[in-house]
Coordinates of C-alpha atoms in Angstrom, one line a residue:
M1 CA -157.4 -37.5 -14.6
R2 CA -154.1 -37.4 -16.5
K3 CA -153.1 -34.1 -15.2
L4 CA -154.4 -34.9 -11.6
L5 CA -151.8 -38.1 -11.9
I6 CA -149.1 -36.0 -12.9
V7 CA -149.6 -33.2 -10.2
I8 CA -149.4 -36.4 -7.7
S9 CA -146.3 -37.5 -9.3
A10 CA -144.8 -34.7 -9.2
L11 CA -145.3 -34.5 -5.6
L12 CA -143.8 -37.6 -4.7
F13 CA -140.8 -36.7 -7.0
C14 CA -139.8 -34.0 -4.6
V15 CA -139.2 -36.2 -2.0
E16 CA -136.3 -37.7 -4.5
F17 CA -135.2 -34.4 -6.3
V18 CA -133.8 -33.1 -2.9
Q19 CA -131.2 -35.4 -3.0
A20 CA -131.1 -35.3 -6.8
Q21 CA -128.1 -34.1 -9.0
M22 CA -127.6 -32.7 -12.6
K23 CA -126.9 -34.9 -15.4
V24 CA -126.3 -34.4 -19.0
V25 CA -128.9 -35.7 -21.4
D26 CA -126.7 -35.0 -24.3
F27 CA -123.4 -33.9 -25.8
K28 CA -122.5 -33.4 -29.5
L29 CA -120.2 -31.3 -32.1
L30 CA -122.5 -29.0 -33.9
E31 CA -120.6 -29.4 -37.2
S32 CA -122.4 -26.4 -38.9
D33 CA -121.7 -24.2 -36.3
Q34 CA -119.5 -21.6 -36.6
D35 CA -120.2 -19.2 -33.4
A36 CA -117.3 -20.1 -31.6
N37 CA -114.6 -19.4 -35.0
T38 CA -116.7 -16.1 -35.9
Y39 CA -115.0 -12.5 -35.4
G40 CA -117.8 -11.1 -32.6
T41 CA -118.6 -14.3 -30.6
M42 CA -115.1 -16.0 -30.6
K43 CA -112.7 -15.9 -27.5
Y44 CA -109.2 -17.0 -27.1
D45 CA -107.6 -18.8 -23.9
D46 CA -105.0 -17.9 -22.2
N47 CA -102.2 -19.6 -24.6
G48 CA -103.7 -17.5 -27.2
D49 CA -105.5 -20.1 -29.1
K50 CA -109.1 -20.4 -30.0
A51 CA -111.3 -21.3 -27.5
A52 CA -114.1 -23.9 -27.6
L53 CA -117.9 -23.3 -27.6
I54 CA -120.3 -25.3 -25.5
K55 CA -123.7 -24.2 -25.7
I56 CA -125.8 -25.3 -22.8
V57 CA -129.4 -25.1 -23.4
T58 CA -131.1 -25.0 -19.9
P59 CA -133.5 -22.0 -18.2
A60 CA -131.1 -22.3 -15.1
K61 CA -129.5 -18.8 -14.8
D62 CA -127.7 -19.5 -11.5
L63 CA -125.0 -22.6 -13.0
N64 CA -121.3 -21.9 -11.6
F65 CA -118.8 -24.2 -14.0
D66 CA -115.4 -25.1 -12.7
G67 CA -113.4 -26.4 -15.6
G68 CA -110.9 -28.4 -13.7
S69 CA -107.0 -27.8 -13.8
L70 CA -107.4 -25.8 -17.7
G71 CA -110.1 -23.7 -16.2
T72 CA -112.7 -22.1 -17.9
V73 CA -112.3 -19.2 -20.7
A74 CA -115.8 -17.1 -20.1
A75 CA -119.4 -17.6 -19.7
D76 CA -122.7 -15.8 -20.6
Y77 CA -126.0 -16.6 -20.7
K78 CA -128.0 -15.6 -23.6
N79 CA -131.8 -16.5 -25.2
G80 CA -132.0 -19.5 -22.9
E81 CA -128.6 -21.7 -23.3
W82 CA -125.3 -20.8 -21.7
W83 CA -122.5 -20.0 -23.7
L84 CA -119.2 -21.7 -21.9
Y85 CA -115.8 -21.1 -23.2
V86 CA -113.5 -23.7 -22.6
P87 CA -109.8 -24.1 -23.7
R88 CA -108.9 -26.9 -26.4
F89 CA -108.1 -30.2 -25.1
A90 CA -110.3 -29.8 -22.0
R91 CA -111.5 -32.9 -20.4
K92 CA -114.2 -32.5 -17.8
L93 CA -116.5 -30.2 -16.2
T94 CA -118.3 -29.3 -12.9
I95 CA -121.3 -26.8 -12.8
N96 CA -123.0 -26.1 -9.2
S97 CA -126.2 -24.8 -8.6
E98 CA -127.7 -23.8 -5.0
K99 CA -131.5 -24.4 -6.7
Y100 CA -130.8 -27.4 -9.0
G101 CA -128.0 -29.3 -7.2
K102 CA -124.4 -30.3 -8.8
L103 CA -123.0 -32.3 -11.5
T104 CA -119.5 -33.4 -10.5
E105 CA -116.5 -33.8 -13.1
Y106 CA -118.5 -34.5 -16.1
K107 CA -115.9 -36.0 -18.9
Y108 CA -116.5 -34.9 -22.0
P109 CA -117.5 -38.0 -24.3
I110 CA -115.8 -36.5 -27.3
P111 CA -112.2 -34.9 -27.8
I112 CA -112.8 -30.7 -27.0
E113 CA -111.0 -29.0 -30.2
G114 CA -110.1 -24.8 -30.3
A115 CA -112.7 -23.1 -32.3
R116 CA -115.8 -26.0 -32.5
T117 CA -119.2 -25.6 -31.4
Y118 CA -120.5 -28.3 -29.2
E119 CA -124.3 -28.9 -27.7
M120 CA -125.1 -30.3 -24.0
L121 CA -128.3 -30.8 -22.7
L122 CA -128.3 -30.8 -19.0
D123 CA -130.8 -32.3 -17.0
L124 CA -131.8 -30.2 -14.0
N125 CA -134.2 -33.2 -12.8
V126 CA -137.7 -30.7 -12.8
G127 CA -138.4 -31.3 -16.6
R128 CA -137.5 -32.8 -20.0
Y129 CA -136.2 -31.3 -23.1
V130 CA -138.7 -31.3 -25.9
L131 CA -137.6 -30.8 -29.6
I132 CA -140.7 -29.0 -31.0
S133 CA -141.6 -28.6 -35.1
T134 CA -144.1 -27.5 -36.6
S135 CA -145.9 -28.8 -40.0
V136 CA -145.5 -25.3 -41.3
P137 CA -141.3 -25.3 -41.3
K138 CA -139.8 -21.7 -39.5
S139 CA -143.0 -20.6 -37.7
E140 CA -143.1 -18.8 -35.0
I141 CA -143.4 -20.6 -31.2
V142 CA -145.1 -19.3 -28.2
I143 CA -145.0 -21.5 -25.1
D144 CA -147.2 -20.1 -22.4
G145 CA -147.7 -16.8 -23.8
E146 CA -143.7 -16.1 -24.5
Y147 CA -141.9 -16.1 -27.5
V148 CA -139.2 -18.5 -28.0
G149 CA -137.8 -18.7 -31.4
E150 CA -139.1 -20.1 -34.8
S151 CA -139.2 -24.0 -35.3
P152 CA -137.5 -26.4 -35.0
I153 CA -136.0 -25.1 -31.4
K154 CA -135.1 -27.6 -28.6
K155 CA -136.3 -26.0 -24.8
Y156 CA -136.1 -27.4 -21.6
L157 CA -139.5 -28.0 -20.2
F158 CA -140.3 -27.7 -16.8
Y159 CA -143.1 -30.8 -15.4
G160 CA -146.6 -29.7 -15.7
T161 CA -148.7 -28.2 -18.6
H162 CA -147.5 -26.0 -21.3
T163 CA -149.7 -24.4 -24.3
I164 CA -147.4 -24.1 -27.1
Q165 CA -148.8 -21.7 -30.0
S166 CA -147.4 -21.4 -33.6
Q167 CA -148.2 -19.2 -36.1
N168 CA -146.7 -18.3 -39.9
E169 CA -148.9 -16.0 -41.7
R170 CA -152.6 -17.4 -42.2
Y171 CA -151.6 -21.1 -40.7
E172 CA -152.1 -21.4 -36.9
G173 CA -151.4 -24.3 -34.4
S174 CA -152.5 -24.6 -30.1
E175 CA -152.0 -27.5 -28.2
G176 CA -151.2 -28.5 -24.6
L177 CA -148.2 -30.8 -23.7
D178 CA -147.7 -32.4 -20.8
I179 CA -144.2 -33.3 -18.6
G180 CA -144.1 -35.5 -15.7
P181 CA -141.5 -36.5 -13.5
M182 CA -141.8 -40.2 -14.7
D183 CA -141.5 -39.8 -18.5
K184 CA -138.6 -40.6 -20.3
K185 CA -135.6 -38.1 -20.1
E186 CA -134.4 -38.4 -23.7
L187 CA -135.2 -35.9 -26.2
R188 CA -139.1 -35.8 -26.7
H189 CA -140.0 -34.9 -30.1
F190 CA -143.2 -32.9 -30.6
N191 CA -144.6 -31.8 -33.7
L192 CA -147.7 -29.5 -33.7
K193 CA -150.2 -29.6 -36.3
M194 CA -151.0 -26.0 -38.2
R195 CA -153.9 -25.5 -39.7
D196 CA -155.3 -22.9 -42.7
M197 CA -156.9 -19.8 -41.2
S198 CA -157.5 -17.5 -44.2
D199 CA -161.0 -17.1 -43.3
H200 CA -159.9 -15.0 -40.3
F201 CA -157.0 -13.4 -41.9
G202 CA -156.7 -10.0 -43.2
D203 CA -154.7 -7.9 -45.2
V204 CA -152.5 -5.4 -43.3
V205 CA -150.4 -2.4 -44.6
I206 CA -149.0 -0.2 -41.9
K207 CA -147.6 3.4 -43.3
A208 CA -145.0 5.7 -41.3
D209 CA -142.8 9.0 -42.0
E210 CA -139.8 6.9 -44.0
K211 CA -137.3 7.5 -41.0
T212 CA -139.9 6.0 -38.3
E213 CA -139.4 2.3 -37.0
I214 CA -142.2 0.2 -36.5
Y215 CA -142.3 -2.4 -33.7
F216 CA -144.7 -5.3 -33.1
N217 CA -144.5 -7.6 -30.2
N218 CA -141.5 -6.2 -29.5
R219 CA -139.9 -7.0 -32.8
M220 CA -138.7 -4.2 -35.6
V221 CA -140.5 -5.4 -38.7
G222 CA -140.3 -2.3 -40.6
V223 CA -139.3 1.0 -41.4
G224 CA -141.5 3.7 -43.1
S225 CA -144.4 0.9 -43.8
W226 CA -145.2 -2.9 -43.1
K227 CA -147.1 -5.1 -45.4
T228 CA -148.5 -8.1 -43.4
Q229 CA -151.6 -10.5 -42.3
L230 CA -153.0 -10.7 -38.9
R231 CA -155.9 -12.7 -37.6
E232 CA -158.7 -10.4 -37.0
G233 CA -158.8 -8.9 -33.7
S234 CA -157.2 -5.8 -31.7
Y235 CA -153.5 -5.0 -31.9
S236 CA -151.0 -2.5 -31.0
L237 CA -147.8 -1.2 -32.1
I238 CA -145.0 1.1 -31.8
A239 CA -143.4 4.1 -34.0
R240 CA -139.9 4.5 -32.9
K241 CA -137.7 7.8 -34.6
L242 CA -134.5 8.9 -33.4
D243 CA -134.4 11.6 -31.0
C244 CA -138.3 11.4 -30.5
D245 CA -140.6 9.9 -27.8
S246 CA -142.4 6.4 -29.1
A247 CA -145.8 6.5 -30.2
V248 CA -148.4 3.8 -29.6
T249 CA -151.1 3.3 -32.5
N250 CA -154.1 0.6 -31.3
F251 CA -155.9 -1.0 -34.5
T252 CA -158.3 -3.7 -35.1
V253 CA -158.1 -5.6 -38.1
V254 CA -160.9 -7.0 -40.2
A255 CA -161.1 -10.6 -41.6
Q256 CA -161.0 -10.8 -45.6
K257 CA -160.7 -6.9 -46.3
E258 CA -157.3 -5.0 -46.6
N259 CA -156.8 -3.1 -43.3
E260 CA -154.7 0.6 -43.9
I261 CA -153.3 1.7 -40.8
T262 CA -151.5 5.3 -40.9
A263 CA -149.1 4.6 -37.6
N264 CA -149.2 7.7 -34.8
E265 CA -145.7 9.9 -35.2
P266 CA -142.9 9.9 -32.3
I267 CA -143.0 13.1 -31.0
A268 CA -140.1 15.1 -31.4
H269 CA -137.9 15.9 -28.9
T270 CA -137.5 19.4 -28.5
G271 CA -135.0 22.3 -26.7
Y272 CA -134.5 25.9 -27.1
L273 CA -132.2 28.4 -28.8
R274 CA -131.8 32.4 -28.1
T275 CA -129.7 34.4 -30.3
F276 CA -128.6 37.8 -29.0
M277 CA -128.1 40.5 -31.7
R278 CA -125.9 43.5 -31.1
T279 CA -126.5 44.6 -34.8
P280 CA -130.0 46.6 -35.4
N281 CA -132.6 45.8 -38.0
A282 CA -130.6 42.0 -38.3
K283 CA -132.5 38.8 -39.5
A284 CA -131.9 35.5 -38.4
V285 CA -132.8 32.2 -41.1
Y286 CA -132.4 28.9 -40.7
N287 CA -133.5 26.1 -43.3
S288 CA -133.2 28.6 -46.1
N289 CA -136.5 30.0 -45.4
R290 CA -137.5 30.2 -42.0
Y291 CA -136.7 32.9 -39.4
L292 CA -136.1 32.7 -35.7
N293 CA -137.2 35.0 -33.2
L294 CA -133.8 37.4 -32.0
E295 CA -133.7 37.3 -28.4
D296 CA -136.5 35.2 -28.0
N297 CA -136.7 31.3 -27.1
N298 CA -137.5 29.8 -30.2
L299 CA -138.8 26.3 -29.8
L300 CA -136.8 23.6 -32.3
Q301 CA -136.5 19.6 -32.6
V302 CA -133.2 18.8 -31.4
G303 CA -130.4 18.5 -34.1
T304 CA -127.9 21.0 -35.8
Y305 CA -128.9 24.3 -37.3
L306 CA -126.7 26.7 -39.9
V307 CA -128.2 30.0 -39.0
S308 CA -127.3 32.9 -41.2
F309 CA -127.5 36.3 -39.8
S310 CA -127.8 39.5 -42.0
A311 CA -128.3 43.3 -41.7
K312 CA -128.5 45.7 -44.3
G313 CA -124.9 47.8 -44.1
Y314 CA -123.0 44.6 -42.5
Y315 CA -121.4 41.6 -43.7
P316 CA -123.7 38.5 -43.3
T317 CA -122.3 35.4 -41.0
Q318 CA -123.4 32.0 -40.0
R319 CA -123.4 30.1 -36.9
E320 CA -123.8 26.5 -36.5
Y321 CA -125.8 25.2 -33.1
T322 CA -126.5 22.3 -31.8
V323 CA -129.8 22.0 -29.9
R324 CA -130.4 19.5 -27.0
H325 CA -133.5 17.8 -25.8
N326 CA -135.1 20.0 -23.3
E327 CA -132.1 22.4 -23.2
L328 CA -131.6 26.1 -23.8
T329 CA -128.9 27.0 -26.3
I330 CA -127.4 30.8 -26.1
D331 CA -125.2 33.2 -28.3
T332 CA -124.7 36.9 -28.8
V333 CA -124.1 37.8 -32.0
A334 CA -122.0 40.8 -33.8
L335 CA -122.4 41.6 -37.3
E336 CA -119.4 43.4 -39.0
K337 CA -119.8 46.7 -40.4
I338 CA -119.5 46.9 -44.1
K339 CA -116.5 49.0 -45.0
Y340 CA -117.3 50.4 -48.4
I341 CA -114.1 52.7 -48.2
K342 CA -111.5 49.8 -47.9
P343 CA -108.1 50.4 -46.8
K344 CA -106.9 47.2 -47.9
A345 CA -107.9 46.3 -51.3
F346 CA -106.5 45.4 -54.8
Y347 CA -108.9 47.2 -57.6
F348 CA -108.9 47.9 -61.5
G349 CA -111.3 50.3 -63.5
A350 CA -111.6 52.0 -66.4
G351 CA -112.4 56.1 -67.3
Y352 CA -112.3 58.6 -69.6
T353 CA -109.6 61.6 -68.9
M354 CA -110.6 64.9 -70.0
R355 CA -107.6 67.1 -71.4
P356 CA -106.4 68.3 -74.6
M357 CA -105.9 65.6 -76.2
G358 CA -107.7 63.3 -74.0
G359 CA -108.6 59.4 -74.0
I360 CA -109.4 56.1 -72.5
T361 CA -107.7 55.3 -69.4
A362 CA -107.2 52.2 -68.0
L363 CA -106.4 51.6 -64.4
A364 CA -105.4 49.0 -61.5
G365 CA -103.3 49.2 -58.1
V366 CA -103.8 47.8 -54.7
T367 CA -104.4 49.6 -51.3
Y368 CA -102.7 49.0 -48.1
K369 CA -103.2 50.4 -44.8
N370 CA -105.2 53.0 -46.7
I371 CA -101.9 54.2 -48.9
D372 CA -102.5 53.7 -52.4
L373 CA -100.5 52.7 -55.2
Q374 CA -101.8 53.1 -58.7
A375 CA -100.5 52.5 -62.4
S376 CA -102.6 53.5 -65.3
Y377 CA -102.7 53.6 -69.0
T378 CA -104.3 56.3 -71.1
F379 CA -105.2 55.3 -74.5
G380 CA -104.9 58.6 -76.6
L381 CA -108.7 59.6 -78.3
G382 CA -107.8 63.3 -79.2
V383 CA -106.2 64.2 -82.4
S384 CA -104.0 67.6 -81.9
D385 CA -104.0 70.5 -84.8
D386 CA -102.5 69.9 -87.9
V387 CA -98.3 70.3 -87.4
F388 CA -96.4 71.8 -90.5
W389 CA -92.9 70.2 -91.0
Y390 CA -90.2 71.9 -93.2
N391 CA -86.9 71.4 -94.0
I392 CA -84.8 74.7 -93.3
A393 CA -81.8 74.9 -95.6
E394 CA -79.6 77.7 -96.3
G395 CA -82.2 80.2 -94.9
N396 CA -85.1 78.5 -97.6
D397 CA -87.9 77.0 -95.7
N398 CA -88.6 73.7 -97.7
Y399 CA -92.2 72.1 -97.1
Q400 CA -92.0 68.8 -96.2
S401 CA -95.2 67.0 -94.6
T402 CA -98.7 68.0 -92.5
M403 CA -98.9 65.7 -89.1
T404 CA -101.5 64.9 -86.3
Y405 CA -100.8 63.4 -83.4
K406 CA -102.5 61.4 -80.7
R407 CA -101.3 61.6 -76.8
S408 CA -100.9 58.2 -75.1
C409 CA -99.5 58.5 -71.1
F410 CA -98.2 56.0 -68.6
A411 CA -98.4 57.1 -65.0
V412 CA -97.7 55.4 -61.6
K413 CA -99.3 57.3 -58.5
L414 CA -98.8 57.2 -54.6
G415 CA -101.1 58.3 -52.6
Y416 CA -103.0 58.1 -48.9
Q417 CA -106.7 56.9 -48.4
I418 CA -108.7 58.8 -46.4
E419 CA -112.4 58.2 -45.6
L420 CA -114.7 60.8 -45.3
T421 CA -118.0 59.2 -45.1
E422 CA -119.4 55.7 -45.0
R423 CA -119.5 55.8 -48.4
L424 CA -117.1 58.7 -49.5
G425 CA -113.2 58.7 -49.7
I426 CA -110.1 61.0 -50.7
T427 CA -106.9 60.2 -51.8
P428 CA -104.5 62.9 -52.4
Q429 CA -101.8 61.5 -55.0
V430 CA -98.2 62.5 -56.2
G431 CA -97.3 60.5 -59.7
Y432 CA -94.7 60.5 -62.6
Q433 CA -96.1 60.0 -66.0
I434 CA -94.8 59.5 -69.4
E435 CA -96.1 60.9 -72.6
Q436 CA -95.9 59.7 -75.7
L437 CA -96.8 60.7 -78.8
S438 CA -97.8 58.6 -82.2
G439 CA -98.3 60.7 -85.4
T440 CA -100.3 60.5 -88.5
V441 CA -99.3 61.8 -92.2
T442 CA -102.2 63.8 -93.2
D443 CA -100.3 65.6 -96.0
G444 CA -96.7 64.8 -97.8
T445 CA -94.9 61.7 -97.7
N446 CA -92.3 62.1 -94.5
K447 CA -93.7 61.2 -91.2
F448 CA -91.7 63.0 -88.2
G449 CA -91.8 63.0 -84.9
D450 CA -93.4 59.8 -84.1
G451 CA -92.9 58.4 -80.7
A452 CA -92.0 61.8 -79.0
S453 CA -92.0 61.3 -75.2
A454 CA -92.0 63.8 -72.4
N455 CA -91.7 62.8 -68.4
C456 CA -93.7 64.8 -66.0
I457 CA -94.5 65.1 -62.4
S458 CA -98.4 65.0 -61.5
I459 CA -100.4 66.2 -58.2
G460 CA -104.1 65.4 -57.8
A461 CA -106.2 63.7 -55.9
K462 CA -108.7 60.5 -56.3
L463 CA -112.4 61.0 -55.0
L464 CA -114.5 57.8 -54.2
Y465 CA -117.7 57.1 -54.0
A466 CA -119.2 53.9 -53.0
P467 CA -122.9 53.1 -54.2
A468 CA -122.4 49.5 -53.4
Q469 CA -119.9 46.7 -51.7
R470 CA -116.9 46.5 -53.8
F471 CA -118.1 49.1 -56.6
Y472 CA -116.5 52.4 -56.7
L473 CA -117.6 55.7 -58.8
F474 CA -114.3 58.1 -58.8
A475 CA -113.1 61.8 -60.4
A476 CA -109.5 62.0 -60.5
P477 CA -108.6 66.1 -61.2
E478 CA -104.9 66.5 -61.5
F479 CA -102.2 68.9 -62.9
S480 CA -99.2 67.7 -64.2
I481 CA -95.7 69.7 -65.1
G482 CA -93.6 68.7 -67.9
M483 CA -89.9 67.9 -66.9
S484 CA -88.0 67.0 -69.4
K485 CA -88.6 66.6 -73.2
D486 CA -87.1 64.7 -76.5
N487 CA -85.9 66.9 -79.4
N488 CA -89.2 66.0 -81.5
F489 CA -91.7 66.7 -78.7
Q490 CA -90.0 69.8 -78.1
S491 CA -90.2 71.0 -82.0
I492 CA -93.9 69.6 -82.0
S493 CA -94.6 71.9 -79.2
D494 CA -92.9 74.7 -80.6
A495 CA -94.9 74.5 -83.5
S496 CA -98.5 73.7 -82.7
N497 CA -101.2 73.6 -79.4
I498 CA -99.4 70.3 -78.1
T499 CA -97.7 70.8 -74.3
A500 CA -96.5 68.4 -71.9
G501 CA -98.4 68.0 -68.8
G502 CA -101.4 70.5 -67.8
F503 CA -104.4 70.4 -66.2
M504 CA -107.0 66.6 -66.3
I505 CA -109.9 65.2 -64.8
S506 CA -110.4 61.4 -65.1
L507 CA -114.0 60.0 -64.5
G508 CA -115.2 56.4 -64.3
A509 CA -115.7 53.1 -62.1
I510 CA -113.4 50.7 -60.4
F511 CA -114.1 47.5 -58.9
N512 CA -112.2 46.2 -55.6
F513 CA -111.8 43.2 -54.1

């Protein structure tokens, strides 16, 4: 009977509504609201001052605002409210609506200050304002099937009967609310009683990939997992992930049980990668251990990939590719052949020099555009035959000492490197050598000829074999000719088997960079 009276009253009110105008039910300063003075929501007027913010609680979206001579700054409609920014010291406001009429030159009842937030309750003459609270604070409120926020919440409800529902974990409430045109226009308070529905609830655990976002009732409720309590019945959730198509999971909750649900994984977006290889027997690897099929379309998830290309006898290389959704990425790759006999390198090595009184040879050098400059030093190990020293005075030979000698040699060589095959090279060389003798007394007391030296020039070649990259085995035959000798060297040569220069060959290994 009450509903019938409401309908009849509403029909009778329509005649009056044609001439009705909007009016303000309440206007006040929101002391604790900082939206007018917060980065991201504050705005400035034409003078560079922070504007005031008036929050107009209304369902009407077709409102136009006129602030008179001072004007307005901006107006945005969001979540059932108009956010109207006005300059400080604003005094009046006119609101127009084709559907709801007009509010003419409303004068603000309190001074308007910059960077402050105000609230206006605007009566459209088609309903009234209701402050909805619940017996359990901060409960979700649904009006006529639409989620509107958490309690307490202030809403403008049109004339008619509305269903108010609330939920907070295991507590629920539902009640009808009648709004009639004959009701008083001041703010109405409505408290929804809620009751414990524990017997009808079950514990729910949703599991998903750690990067998957879980949406329930159009809200994100968790990432990777979600624990809650739901009333018995059937539900659905949406799983979302970057670069994936969303996946829907339907599930049923059984009361007074733990319901564990694994969300369907979002379907990854994919694209194609194709690489044309200009090197025989090459391999392409991504993600450390996964191979690409060269010259075929490879289906991959969208994202960035670092691909390593390699082939025996070639320098490996890496390239980065971005695979996009439903797109084909194409590239051509040619590896550079490894130069075992390198035309430009720094090197060092060691070997053994075979000759009369030979020894260990250390060498280092540099090759630039095949021109090879090398320095070496041979530590003498071989010992000469005994050399006898006499003091010849007045025709009498006077025995002094018996000596043996070792020969060390410093050499500088210049050559030109020639690549014979992929792993074999030869470097013809010419060089300059300084040979020096170090003596040891084997009999007697006097030491003669220690430090004797001779200068030589040499001609030879360095044969190179590269069993691996950056590594040579070498053989270097050469012939050197003594050009000059000091007196001691000459005396030792005359009295022994020691000669400057001669044929020699060095064998060893070299590392190059």
